[in-house]
PDB file of C-alpha atoms in Angstrom:
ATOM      1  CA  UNK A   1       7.039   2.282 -38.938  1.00 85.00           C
ATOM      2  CA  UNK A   2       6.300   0.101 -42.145  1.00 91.00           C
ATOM      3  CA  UNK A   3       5.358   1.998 -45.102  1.00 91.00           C
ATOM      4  CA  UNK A   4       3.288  -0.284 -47.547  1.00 93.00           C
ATOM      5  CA  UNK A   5       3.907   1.616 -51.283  1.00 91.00           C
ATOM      6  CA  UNK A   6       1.253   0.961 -54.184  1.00 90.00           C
ATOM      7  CA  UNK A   7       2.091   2.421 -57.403  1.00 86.00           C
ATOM      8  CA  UNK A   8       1.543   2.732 -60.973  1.00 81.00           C
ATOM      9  CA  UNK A   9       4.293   4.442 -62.383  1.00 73.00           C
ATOM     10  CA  UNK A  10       7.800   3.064 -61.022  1.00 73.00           C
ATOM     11  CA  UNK A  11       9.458   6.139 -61.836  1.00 69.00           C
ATOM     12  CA  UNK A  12       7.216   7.599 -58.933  1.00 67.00           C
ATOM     13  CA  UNK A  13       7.911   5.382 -56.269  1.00 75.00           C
ATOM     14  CA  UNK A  14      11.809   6.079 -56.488  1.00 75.00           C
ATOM     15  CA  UNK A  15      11.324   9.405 -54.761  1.00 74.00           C
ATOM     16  CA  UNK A  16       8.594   8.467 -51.715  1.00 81.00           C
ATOM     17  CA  UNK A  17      10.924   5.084 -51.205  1.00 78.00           C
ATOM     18  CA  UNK A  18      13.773   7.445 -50.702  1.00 80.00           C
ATOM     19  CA  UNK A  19      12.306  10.067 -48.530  1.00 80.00           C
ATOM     20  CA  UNK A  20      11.012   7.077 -45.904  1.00 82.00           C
ATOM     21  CA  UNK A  21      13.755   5.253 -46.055  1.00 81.00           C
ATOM     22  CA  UNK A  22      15.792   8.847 -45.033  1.00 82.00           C
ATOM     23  CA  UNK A  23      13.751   9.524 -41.705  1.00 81.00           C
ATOM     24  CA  UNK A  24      14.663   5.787 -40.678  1.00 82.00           C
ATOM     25  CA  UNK A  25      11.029   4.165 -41.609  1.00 86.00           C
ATOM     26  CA  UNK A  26      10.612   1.107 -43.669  1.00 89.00           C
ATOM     27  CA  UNK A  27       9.075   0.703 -46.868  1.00 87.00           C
ATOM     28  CA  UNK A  28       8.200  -1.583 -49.118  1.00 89.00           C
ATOM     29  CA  UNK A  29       6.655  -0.730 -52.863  1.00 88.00           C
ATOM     30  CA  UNK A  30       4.559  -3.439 -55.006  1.00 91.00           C
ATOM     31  CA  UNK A  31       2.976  -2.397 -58.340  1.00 89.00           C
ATOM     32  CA  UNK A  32      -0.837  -2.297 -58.970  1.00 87.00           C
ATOM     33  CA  UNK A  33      -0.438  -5.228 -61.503  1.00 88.00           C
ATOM     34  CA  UNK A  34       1.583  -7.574 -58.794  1.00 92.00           C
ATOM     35  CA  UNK A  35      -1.422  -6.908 -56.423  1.00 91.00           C
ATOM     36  CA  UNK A  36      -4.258  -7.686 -58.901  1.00 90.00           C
ATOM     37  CA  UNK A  37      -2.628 -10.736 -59.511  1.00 92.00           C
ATOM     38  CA  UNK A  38      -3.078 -11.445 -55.176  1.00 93.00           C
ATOM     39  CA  UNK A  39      -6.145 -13.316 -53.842  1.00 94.00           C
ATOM     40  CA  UNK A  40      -8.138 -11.540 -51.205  1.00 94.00           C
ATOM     41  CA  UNK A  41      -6.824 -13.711 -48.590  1.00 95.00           C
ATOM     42  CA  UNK A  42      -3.232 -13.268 -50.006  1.00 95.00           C
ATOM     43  CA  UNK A  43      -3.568  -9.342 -49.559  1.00 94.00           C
ATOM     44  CA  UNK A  44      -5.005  -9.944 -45.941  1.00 94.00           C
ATOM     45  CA  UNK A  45      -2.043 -11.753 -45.139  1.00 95.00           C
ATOM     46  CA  UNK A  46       0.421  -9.329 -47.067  1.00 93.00           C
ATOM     47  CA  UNK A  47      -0.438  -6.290 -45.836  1.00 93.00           C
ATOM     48  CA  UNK A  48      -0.854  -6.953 -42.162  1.00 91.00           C
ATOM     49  CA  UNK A  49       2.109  -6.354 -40.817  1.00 91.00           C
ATOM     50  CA  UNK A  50       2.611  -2.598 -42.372  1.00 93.00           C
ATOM     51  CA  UNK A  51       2.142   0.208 -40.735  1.00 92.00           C
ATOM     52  CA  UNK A  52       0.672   3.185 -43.186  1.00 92.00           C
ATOM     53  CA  UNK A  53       0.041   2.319 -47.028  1.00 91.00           C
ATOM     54  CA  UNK A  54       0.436   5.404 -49.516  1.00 91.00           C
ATOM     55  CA  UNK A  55      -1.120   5.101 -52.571  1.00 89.00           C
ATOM     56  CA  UNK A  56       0.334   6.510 -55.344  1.00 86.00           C
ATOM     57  CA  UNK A  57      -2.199   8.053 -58.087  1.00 81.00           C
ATOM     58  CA  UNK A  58      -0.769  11.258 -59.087  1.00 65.00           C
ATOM     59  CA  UNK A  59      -1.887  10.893 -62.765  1.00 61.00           C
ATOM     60  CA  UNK A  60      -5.443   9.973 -61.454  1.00 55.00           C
ATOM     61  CA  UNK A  61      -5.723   6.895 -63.569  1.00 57.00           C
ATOM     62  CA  UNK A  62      -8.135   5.171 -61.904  1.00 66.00           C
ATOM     63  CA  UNK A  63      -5.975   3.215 -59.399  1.00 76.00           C
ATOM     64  CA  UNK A  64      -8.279   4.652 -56.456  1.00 76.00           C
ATOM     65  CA  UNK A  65     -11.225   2.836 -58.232  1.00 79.00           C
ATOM     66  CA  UNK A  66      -9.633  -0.920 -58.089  1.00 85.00           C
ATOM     67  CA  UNK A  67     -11.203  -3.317 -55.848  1.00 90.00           C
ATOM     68  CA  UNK A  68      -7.808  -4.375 -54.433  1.00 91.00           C
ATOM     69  CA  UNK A  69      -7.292  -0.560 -53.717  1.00 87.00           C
ATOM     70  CA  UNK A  70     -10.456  -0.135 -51.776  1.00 87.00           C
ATOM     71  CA  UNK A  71      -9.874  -3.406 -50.127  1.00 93.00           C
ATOM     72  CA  UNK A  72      -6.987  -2.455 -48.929  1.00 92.00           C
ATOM     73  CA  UNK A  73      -7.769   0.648 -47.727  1.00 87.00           C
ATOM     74  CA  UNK A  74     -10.859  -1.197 -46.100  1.00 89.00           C
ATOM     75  CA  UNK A  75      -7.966  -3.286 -43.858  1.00 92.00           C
ATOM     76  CA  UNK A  76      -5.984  -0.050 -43.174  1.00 91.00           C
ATOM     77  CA  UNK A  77      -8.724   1.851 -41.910  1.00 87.00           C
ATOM     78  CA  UNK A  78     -10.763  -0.499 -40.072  1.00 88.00           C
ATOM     79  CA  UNK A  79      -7.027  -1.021 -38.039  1.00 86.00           C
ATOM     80  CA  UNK A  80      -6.846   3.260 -37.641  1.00 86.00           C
ATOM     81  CA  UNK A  81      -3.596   2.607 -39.913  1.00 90.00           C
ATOM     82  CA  UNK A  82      -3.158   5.900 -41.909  1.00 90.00           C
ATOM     83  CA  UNK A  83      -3.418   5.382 -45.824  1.00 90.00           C
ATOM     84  CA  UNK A  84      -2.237   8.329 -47.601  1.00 90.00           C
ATOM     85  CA  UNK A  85      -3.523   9.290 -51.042  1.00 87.00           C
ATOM     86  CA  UNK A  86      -1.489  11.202 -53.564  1.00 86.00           C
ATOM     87  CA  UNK A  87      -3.867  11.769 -56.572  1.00 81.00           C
ATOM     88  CA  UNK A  88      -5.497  15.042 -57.680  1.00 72.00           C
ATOM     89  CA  UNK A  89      -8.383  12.714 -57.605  1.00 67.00           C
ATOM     90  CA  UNK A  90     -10.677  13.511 -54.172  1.00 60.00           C
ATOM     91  CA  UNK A  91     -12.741  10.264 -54.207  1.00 57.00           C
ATOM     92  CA  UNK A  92     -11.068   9.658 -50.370  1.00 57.00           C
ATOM     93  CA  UNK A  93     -10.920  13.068 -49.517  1.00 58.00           C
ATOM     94  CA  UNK A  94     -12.703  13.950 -46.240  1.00 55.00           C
ATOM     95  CA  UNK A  95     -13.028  10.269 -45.156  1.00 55.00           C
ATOM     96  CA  UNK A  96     -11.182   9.339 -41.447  1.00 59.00           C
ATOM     97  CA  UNK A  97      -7.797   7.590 -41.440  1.00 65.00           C
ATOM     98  CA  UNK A  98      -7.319   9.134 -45.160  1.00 80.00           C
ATOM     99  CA  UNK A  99      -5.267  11.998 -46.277  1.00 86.00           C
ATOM    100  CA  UNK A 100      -4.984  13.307 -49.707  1.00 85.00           C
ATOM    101  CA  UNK A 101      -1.898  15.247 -51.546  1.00 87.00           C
ATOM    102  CA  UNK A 102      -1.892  16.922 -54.454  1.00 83.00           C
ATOM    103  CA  UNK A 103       1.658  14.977 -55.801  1.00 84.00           C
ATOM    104  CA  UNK A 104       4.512  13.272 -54.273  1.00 84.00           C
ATOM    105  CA  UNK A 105       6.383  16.571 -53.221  1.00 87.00           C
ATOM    106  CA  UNK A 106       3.628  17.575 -50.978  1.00 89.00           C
ATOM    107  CA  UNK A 107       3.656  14.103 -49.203  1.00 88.00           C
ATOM    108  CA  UNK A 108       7.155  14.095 -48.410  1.00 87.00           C
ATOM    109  CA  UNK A 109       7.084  17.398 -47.565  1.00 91.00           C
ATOM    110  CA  UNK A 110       4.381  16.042 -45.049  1.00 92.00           C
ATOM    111  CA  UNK A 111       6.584  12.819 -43.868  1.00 89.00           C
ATOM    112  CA  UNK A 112       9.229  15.319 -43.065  1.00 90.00           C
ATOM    113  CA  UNK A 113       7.734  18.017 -41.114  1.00 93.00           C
ATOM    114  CA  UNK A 114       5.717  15.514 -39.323  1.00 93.00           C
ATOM    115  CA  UNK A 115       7.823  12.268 -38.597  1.00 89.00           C
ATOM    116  CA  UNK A 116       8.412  12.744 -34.849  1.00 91.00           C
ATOM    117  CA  UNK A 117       4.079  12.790 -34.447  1.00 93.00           C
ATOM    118  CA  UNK A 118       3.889  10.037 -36.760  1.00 90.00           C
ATOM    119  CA  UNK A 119       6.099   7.588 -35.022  1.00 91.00           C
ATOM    120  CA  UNK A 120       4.710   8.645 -31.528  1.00 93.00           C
ATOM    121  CA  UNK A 121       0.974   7.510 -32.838  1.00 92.00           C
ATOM    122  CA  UNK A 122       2.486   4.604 -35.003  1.00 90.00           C
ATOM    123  CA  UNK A 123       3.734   2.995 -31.296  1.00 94.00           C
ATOM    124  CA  UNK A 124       0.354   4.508 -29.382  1.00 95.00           C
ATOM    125  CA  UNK A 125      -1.368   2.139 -32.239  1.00 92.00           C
ATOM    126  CA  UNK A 126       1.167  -0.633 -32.128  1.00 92.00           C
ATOM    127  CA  UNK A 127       0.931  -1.136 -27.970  1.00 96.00           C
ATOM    128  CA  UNK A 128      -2.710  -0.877 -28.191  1.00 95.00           C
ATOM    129  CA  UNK A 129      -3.021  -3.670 -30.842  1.00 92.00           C
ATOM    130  CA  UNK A 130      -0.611  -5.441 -28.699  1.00 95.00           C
ATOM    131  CA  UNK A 131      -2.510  -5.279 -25.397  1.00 97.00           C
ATOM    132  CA  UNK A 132      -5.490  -6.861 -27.441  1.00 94.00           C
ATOM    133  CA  UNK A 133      -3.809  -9.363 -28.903  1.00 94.00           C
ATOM    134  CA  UNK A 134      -2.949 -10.717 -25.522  1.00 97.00           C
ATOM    135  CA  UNK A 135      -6.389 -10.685 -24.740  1.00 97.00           C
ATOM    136  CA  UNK A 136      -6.047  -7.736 -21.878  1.00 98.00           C
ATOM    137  CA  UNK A 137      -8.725  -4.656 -22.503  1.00 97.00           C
ATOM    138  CA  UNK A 138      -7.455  -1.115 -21.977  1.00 97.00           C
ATOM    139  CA  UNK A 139      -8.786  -0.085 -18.999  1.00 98.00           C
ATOM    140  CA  UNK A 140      -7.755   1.523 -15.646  1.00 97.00           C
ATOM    141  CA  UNK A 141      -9.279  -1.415 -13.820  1.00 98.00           C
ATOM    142  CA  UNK A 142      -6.584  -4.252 -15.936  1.00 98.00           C
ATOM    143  CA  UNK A 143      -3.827  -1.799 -15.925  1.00 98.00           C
ATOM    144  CA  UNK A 144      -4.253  -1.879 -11.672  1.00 98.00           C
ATOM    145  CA  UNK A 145      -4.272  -5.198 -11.573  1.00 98.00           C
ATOM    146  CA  UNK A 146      -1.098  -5.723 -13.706  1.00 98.00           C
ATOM    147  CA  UNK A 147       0.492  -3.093 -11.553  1.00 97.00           C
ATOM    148  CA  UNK A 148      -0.380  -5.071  -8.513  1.00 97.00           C
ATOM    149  CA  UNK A 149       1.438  -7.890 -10.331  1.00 96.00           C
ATOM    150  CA  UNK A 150       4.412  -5.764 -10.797  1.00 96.00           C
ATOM    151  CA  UNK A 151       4.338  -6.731 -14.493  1.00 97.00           C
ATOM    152  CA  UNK A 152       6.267  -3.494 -15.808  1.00 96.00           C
ATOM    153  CA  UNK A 153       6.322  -4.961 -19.319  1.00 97.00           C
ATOM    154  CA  UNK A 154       2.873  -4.891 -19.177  1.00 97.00           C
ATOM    155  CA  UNK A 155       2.109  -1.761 -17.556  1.00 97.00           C
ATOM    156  CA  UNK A 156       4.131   0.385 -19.455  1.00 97.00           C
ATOM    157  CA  UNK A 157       2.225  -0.717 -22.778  1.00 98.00           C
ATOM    158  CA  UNK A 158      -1.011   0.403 -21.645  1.00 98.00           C
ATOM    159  CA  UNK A 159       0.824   3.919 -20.705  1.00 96.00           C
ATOM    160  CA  UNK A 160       2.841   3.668 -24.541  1.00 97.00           C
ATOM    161  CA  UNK A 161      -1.312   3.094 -25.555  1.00 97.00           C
ATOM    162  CA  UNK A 162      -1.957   6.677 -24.003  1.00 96.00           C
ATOM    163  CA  UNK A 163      -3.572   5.694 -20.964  1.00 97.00           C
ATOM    164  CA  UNK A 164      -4.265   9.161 -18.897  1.00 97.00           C
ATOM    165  CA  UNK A 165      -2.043   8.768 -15.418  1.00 97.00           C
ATOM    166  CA  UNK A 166      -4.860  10.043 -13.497  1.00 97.00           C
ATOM    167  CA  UNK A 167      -7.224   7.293 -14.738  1.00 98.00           C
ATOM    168  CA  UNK A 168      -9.545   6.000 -11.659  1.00 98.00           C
ATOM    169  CA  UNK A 169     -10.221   1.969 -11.336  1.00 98.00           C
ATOM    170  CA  UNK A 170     -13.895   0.548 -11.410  1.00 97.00           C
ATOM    171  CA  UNK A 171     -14.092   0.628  -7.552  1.00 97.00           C
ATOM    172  CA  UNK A 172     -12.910   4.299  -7.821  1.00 98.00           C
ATOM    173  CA  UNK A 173      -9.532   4.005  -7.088  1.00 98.00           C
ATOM    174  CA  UNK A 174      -6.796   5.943  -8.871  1.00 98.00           C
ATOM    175  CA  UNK A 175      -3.848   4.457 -10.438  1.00 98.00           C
ATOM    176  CA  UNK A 176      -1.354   6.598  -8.160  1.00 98.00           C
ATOM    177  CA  UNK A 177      -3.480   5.458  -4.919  1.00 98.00           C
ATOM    178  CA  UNK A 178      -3.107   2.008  -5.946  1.00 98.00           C
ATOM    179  CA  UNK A 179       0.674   1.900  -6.332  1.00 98.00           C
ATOM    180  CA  UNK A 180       0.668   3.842  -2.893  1.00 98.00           C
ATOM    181  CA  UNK A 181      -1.566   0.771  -1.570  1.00 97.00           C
ATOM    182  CA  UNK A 182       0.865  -1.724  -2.528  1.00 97.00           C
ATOM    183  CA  UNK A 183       3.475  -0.417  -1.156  1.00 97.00           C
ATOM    184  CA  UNK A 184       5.585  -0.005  -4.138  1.00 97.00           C
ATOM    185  CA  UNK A 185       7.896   3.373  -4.196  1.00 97.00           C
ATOM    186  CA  UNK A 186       8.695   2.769  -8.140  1.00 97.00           C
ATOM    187  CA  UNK A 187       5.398   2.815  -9.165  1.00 97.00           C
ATOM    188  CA  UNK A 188       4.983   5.645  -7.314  1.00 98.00           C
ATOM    189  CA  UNK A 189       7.809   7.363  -9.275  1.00 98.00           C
ATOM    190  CA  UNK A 190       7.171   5.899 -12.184  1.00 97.00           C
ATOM    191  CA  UNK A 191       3.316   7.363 -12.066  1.00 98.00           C
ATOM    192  CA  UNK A 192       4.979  10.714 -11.212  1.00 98.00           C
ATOM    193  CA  UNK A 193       6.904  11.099 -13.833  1.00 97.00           C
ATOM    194  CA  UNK A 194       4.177  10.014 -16.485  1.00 96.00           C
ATOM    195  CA  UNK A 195       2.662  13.614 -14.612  1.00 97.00           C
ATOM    196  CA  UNK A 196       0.360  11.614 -12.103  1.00 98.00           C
ATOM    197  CA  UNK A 197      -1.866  14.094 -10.088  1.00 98.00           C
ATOM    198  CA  UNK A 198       0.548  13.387  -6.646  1.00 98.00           C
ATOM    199  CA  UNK A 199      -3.099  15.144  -4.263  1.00 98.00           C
ATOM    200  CA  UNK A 200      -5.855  13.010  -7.026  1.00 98.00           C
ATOM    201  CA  UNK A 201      -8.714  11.653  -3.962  1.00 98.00           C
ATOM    202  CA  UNK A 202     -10.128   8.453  -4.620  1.00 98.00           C
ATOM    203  CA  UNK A 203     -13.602   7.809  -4.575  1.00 97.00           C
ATOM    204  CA  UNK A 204     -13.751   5.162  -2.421  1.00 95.00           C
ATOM    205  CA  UNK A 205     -12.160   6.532   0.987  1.00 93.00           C
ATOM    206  CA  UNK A 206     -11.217  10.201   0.036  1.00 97.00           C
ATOM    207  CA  UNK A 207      -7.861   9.448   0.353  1.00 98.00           C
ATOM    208  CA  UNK A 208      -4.619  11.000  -1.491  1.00 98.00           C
ATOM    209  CA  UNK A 209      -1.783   8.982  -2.195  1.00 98.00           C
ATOM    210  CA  UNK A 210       0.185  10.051   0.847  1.00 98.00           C
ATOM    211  CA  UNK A 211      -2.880   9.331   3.412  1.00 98.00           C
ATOM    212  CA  UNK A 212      -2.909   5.904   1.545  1.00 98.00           C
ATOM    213  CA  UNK A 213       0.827   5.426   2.228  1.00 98.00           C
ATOM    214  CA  UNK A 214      -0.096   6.777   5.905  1.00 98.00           C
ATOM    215  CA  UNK A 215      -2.763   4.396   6.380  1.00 97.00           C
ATOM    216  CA  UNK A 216      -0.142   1.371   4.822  1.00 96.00           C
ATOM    217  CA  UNK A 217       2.517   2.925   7.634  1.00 97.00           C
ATOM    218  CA  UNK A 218       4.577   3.086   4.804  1.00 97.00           C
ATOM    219  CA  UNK A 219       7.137   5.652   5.766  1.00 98.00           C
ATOM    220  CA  UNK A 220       9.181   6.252   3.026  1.00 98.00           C
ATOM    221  CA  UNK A 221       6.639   6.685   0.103  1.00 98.00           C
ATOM    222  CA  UNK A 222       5.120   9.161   2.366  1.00 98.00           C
ATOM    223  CA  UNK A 223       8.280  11.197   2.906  1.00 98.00           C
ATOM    224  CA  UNK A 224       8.832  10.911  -1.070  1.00 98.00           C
ATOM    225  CA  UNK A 225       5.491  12.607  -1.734  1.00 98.00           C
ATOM    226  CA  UNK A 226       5.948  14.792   1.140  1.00 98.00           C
ATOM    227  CA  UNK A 227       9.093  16.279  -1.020  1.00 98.00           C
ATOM    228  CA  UNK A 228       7.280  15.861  -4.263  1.00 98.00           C
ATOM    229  CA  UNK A 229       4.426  18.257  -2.707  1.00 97.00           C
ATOM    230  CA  UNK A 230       1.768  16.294  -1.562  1.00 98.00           C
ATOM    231  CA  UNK A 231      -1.541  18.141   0.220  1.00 98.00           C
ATOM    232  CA  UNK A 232      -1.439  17.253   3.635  1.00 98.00           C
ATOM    233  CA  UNK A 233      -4.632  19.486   4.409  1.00 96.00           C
ATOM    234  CA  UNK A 234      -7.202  17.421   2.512  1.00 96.00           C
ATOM    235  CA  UNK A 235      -9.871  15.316   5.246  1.00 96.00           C
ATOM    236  CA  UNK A 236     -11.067  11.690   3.978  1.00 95.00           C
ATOM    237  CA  UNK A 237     -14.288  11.019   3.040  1.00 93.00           C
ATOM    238  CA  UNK A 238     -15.288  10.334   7.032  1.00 92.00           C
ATOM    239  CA  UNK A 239     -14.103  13.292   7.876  1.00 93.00           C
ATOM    240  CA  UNK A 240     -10.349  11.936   8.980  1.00 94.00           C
ATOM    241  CA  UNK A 241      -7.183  14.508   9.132  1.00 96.00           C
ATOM    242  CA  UNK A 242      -3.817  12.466   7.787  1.00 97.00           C
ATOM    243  CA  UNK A 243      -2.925  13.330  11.347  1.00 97.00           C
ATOM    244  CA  UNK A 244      -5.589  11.136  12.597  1.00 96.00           C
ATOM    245  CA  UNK A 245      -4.957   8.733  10.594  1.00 96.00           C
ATOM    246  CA  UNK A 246      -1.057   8.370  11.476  1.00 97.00           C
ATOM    247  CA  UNK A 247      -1.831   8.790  15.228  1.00 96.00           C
ATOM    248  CA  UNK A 248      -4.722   5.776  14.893  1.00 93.00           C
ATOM    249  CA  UNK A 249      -1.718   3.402  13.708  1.00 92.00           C
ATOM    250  CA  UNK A 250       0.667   4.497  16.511  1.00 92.00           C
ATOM    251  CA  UNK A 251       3.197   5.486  14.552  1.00 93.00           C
ATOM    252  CA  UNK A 252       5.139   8.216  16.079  1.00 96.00           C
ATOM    253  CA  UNK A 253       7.974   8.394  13.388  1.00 97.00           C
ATOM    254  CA  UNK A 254       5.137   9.080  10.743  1.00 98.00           C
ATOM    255  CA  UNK A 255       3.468  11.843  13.351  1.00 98.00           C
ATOM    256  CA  UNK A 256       6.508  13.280  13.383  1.00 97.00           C
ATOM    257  CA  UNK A 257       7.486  13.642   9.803  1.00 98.00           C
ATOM    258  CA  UNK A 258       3.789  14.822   9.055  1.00 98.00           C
ATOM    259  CA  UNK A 259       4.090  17.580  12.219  1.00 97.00           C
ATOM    260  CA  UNK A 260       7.777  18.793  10.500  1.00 97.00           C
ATOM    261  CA  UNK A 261       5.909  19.072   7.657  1.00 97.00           C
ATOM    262  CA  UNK A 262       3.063  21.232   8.670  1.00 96.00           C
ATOM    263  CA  UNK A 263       0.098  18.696   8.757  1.00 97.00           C
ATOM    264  CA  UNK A 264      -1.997  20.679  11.554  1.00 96.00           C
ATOM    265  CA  UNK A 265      -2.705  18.487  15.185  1.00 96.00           C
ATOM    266  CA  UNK A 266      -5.667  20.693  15.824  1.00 96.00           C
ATOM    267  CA  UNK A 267      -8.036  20.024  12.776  1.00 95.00           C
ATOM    268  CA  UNK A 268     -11.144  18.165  14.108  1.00 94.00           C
ATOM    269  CA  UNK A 269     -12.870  15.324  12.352  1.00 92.00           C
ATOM    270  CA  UNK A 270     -15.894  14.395  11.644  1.00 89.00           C
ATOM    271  CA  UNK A 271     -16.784  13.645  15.550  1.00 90.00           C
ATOM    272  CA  UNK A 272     -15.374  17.009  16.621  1.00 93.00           C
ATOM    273  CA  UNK A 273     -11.752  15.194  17.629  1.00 95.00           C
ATOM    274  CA  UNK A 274      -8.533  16.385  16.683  1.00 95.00           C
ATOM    275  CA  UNK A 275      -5.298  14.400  15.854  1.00 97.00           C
ATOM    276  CA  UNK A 276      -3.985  15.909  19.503  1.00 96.00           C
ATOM    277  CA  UNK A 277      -7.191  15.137  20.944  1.00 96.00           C
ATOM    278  CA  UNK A 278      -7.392  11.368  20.287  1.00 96.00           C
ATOM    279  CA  UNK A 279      -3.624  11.393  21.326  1.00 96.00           C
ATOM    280  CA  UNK A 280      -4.544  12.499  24.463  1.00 95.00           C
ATOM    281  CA  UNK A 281      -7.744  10.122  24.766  1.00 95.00           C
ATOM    282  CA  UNK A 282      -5.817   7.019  24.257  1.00 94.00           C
ATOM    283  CA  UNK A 283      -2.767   8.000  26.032  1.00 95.00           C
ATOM    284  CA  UNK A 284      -0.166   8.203  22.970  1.00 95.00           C
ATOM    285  CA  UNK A 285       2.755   9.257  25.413  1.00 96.00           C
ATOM    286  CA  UNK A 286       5.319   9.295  22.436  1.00 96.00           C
ATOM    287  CA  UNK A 287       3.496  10.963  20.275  1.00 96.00           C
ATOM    288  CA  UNK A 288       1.941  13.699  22.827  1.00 96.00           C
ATOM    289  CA  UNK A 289       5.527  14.421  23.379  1.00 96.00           C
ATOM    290  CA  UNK A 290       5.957  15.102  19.779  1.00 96.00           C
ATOM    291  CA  UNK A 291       2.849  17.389  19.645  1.00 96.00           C
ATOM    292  CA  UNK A 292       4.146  19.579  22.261  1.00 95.00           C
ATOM    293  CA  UNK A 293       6.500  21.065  20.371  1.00 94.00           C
ATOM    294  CA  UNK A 294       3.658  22.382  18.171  1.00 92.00           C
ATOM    295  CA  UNK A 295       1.294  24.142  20.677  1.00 91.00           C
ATOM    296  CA  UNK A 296      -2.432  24.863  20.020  1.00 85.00           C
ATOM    297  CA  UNK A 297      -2.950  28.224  18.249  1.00 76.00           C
ATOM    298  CA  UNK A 298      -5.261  30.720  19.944  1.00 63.00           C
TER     299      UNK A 298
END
């Protein structure tokens, strides 16, 4: 973080500089008179790269009322930047991205207490702004498609940002699904341990993540959500069992690790067909063999 400091009284800044500088933030302090003496565009440029400004007014001597002060706290909150007020005067009290103290020992009393929060949404803001810059908006939908592009860098920016885990693409897909569609076991893990929902259905088949991964014959991210605790109960949107779905690709190994599992042969779809039953139909002799050891219940 990058503390812009505007003051009146030097002797004042002394002790805000110091408590900043303690919790590891940067600061920087200029004096009312060296920013009258800025151009507009000047102060644009100046102040753009800090992070929070604090004004310093504690003698309520009309600081608050300069046009460079209001300008300034124009740029700060237009950004969501924090300006912090101390002053006993209230003229920014109540107004968003603004927070008023009494004097100085108040608002390093409030830097202290509060510095973890304050860095957390001072790189929330930062990788936001970022993500702009370069021109991508923050949505599921771009986030997806980076992820399909295996662009970490990228990807964990929009998460930084405070994207929710469990967001769901335009064509209703959720973020967790699509890792599971591409195949890609860090993702997967990496979506898990931002606290993904591992049984989230997406819209557009009513698959989980592990009927996805079942569908992609993808072995091993379905074993990993397997042991994570993925649902192996919920039907698909047609009406499909993740049985059904494993026995439709032929792939016994899969049927098997489902079956250990406890992913029930004898649910019936939508067309009144079990995962057994279409084994039998089409003549699966591996993976009949594989069923029998799980006999029909009564």
């Amino acid at each position: 973080m990058n503390f812009l400091i505007i003051y009146c009284d030097s002797k004042k800044i002394d002790s805000v500089d110091s408590s900043v500088k303690k919790l590891d933030f940067n600061a920087s302090g200029i004096s009312l008179a060296d920013l009258c003496n800025k151009k507009y565009n000047e102060i644009f440029d100046f102040t753009a790269d800090f992070s929070h400004c604090v004004v310093i007014d504690e003698a309520a001597d009309s600081i608050l009322e300069k046009p460079q002060i209001q300008f300034i706290s124009g740029l700060f909150a237009a950004k969501k930047k924090p300006v912090y007020v101390v002053s006993s005067s209230a003229l920014f009290d109540g107004l968003e991205s603004f927070l008023n103290f009494a004097d100085v020992k108040a608002f390093t009393a409030f830097l202290k207490e509060n510095a973890k929060s304050l860095s957390a949404e001072c790189e929330k803001r930062e990788a936001f702004d970022k993500l702009i810059s370069m021109g991508i908006s923050f949505t599921a939908t771009n986030l997806a498609y980076y992820m399909e592009k295996e662009k970490t860098d990228i990807c964990e920016l929009f998460f930084t940002a405070g994207i929710d885990p469990d967001s769901f693409t335009d064509t209703g897909v959720p973020l967790l699904c699509v890792a599971s569609r591409c195949d890609n076991m860090d993702q997967i893990k990496w979506l898990l341990e931002k606290g993904a929902d591992i049984n989230v259905i997406s819209k557009d088949r009513g698959y989980t993540p592990v009927m996805d991964a079942v569908w992609r014959k993808d072995y091993d991210i379905a074993k990993l959500l397997i042991e994570k605790g993925a649902d192996l109960s919920v039907m698909s949107s047609e009406g499909q069992s993740i049985l059904v779905l494993a026995v439709g690709n032929e792939n016994a190994k899969i049927v098997e690790l489902l079956l250990e599992n406890g992913a029930d042969p004898d649910i019936k779809d939508s067309m009144g067909m079990s995962a057994r039953g279409y084994a039998n139909l089409f003549k699966k002799e591996e993976i009949i063999k594989l069923m029998e050891k799980y006999p029909e219940k009564k």
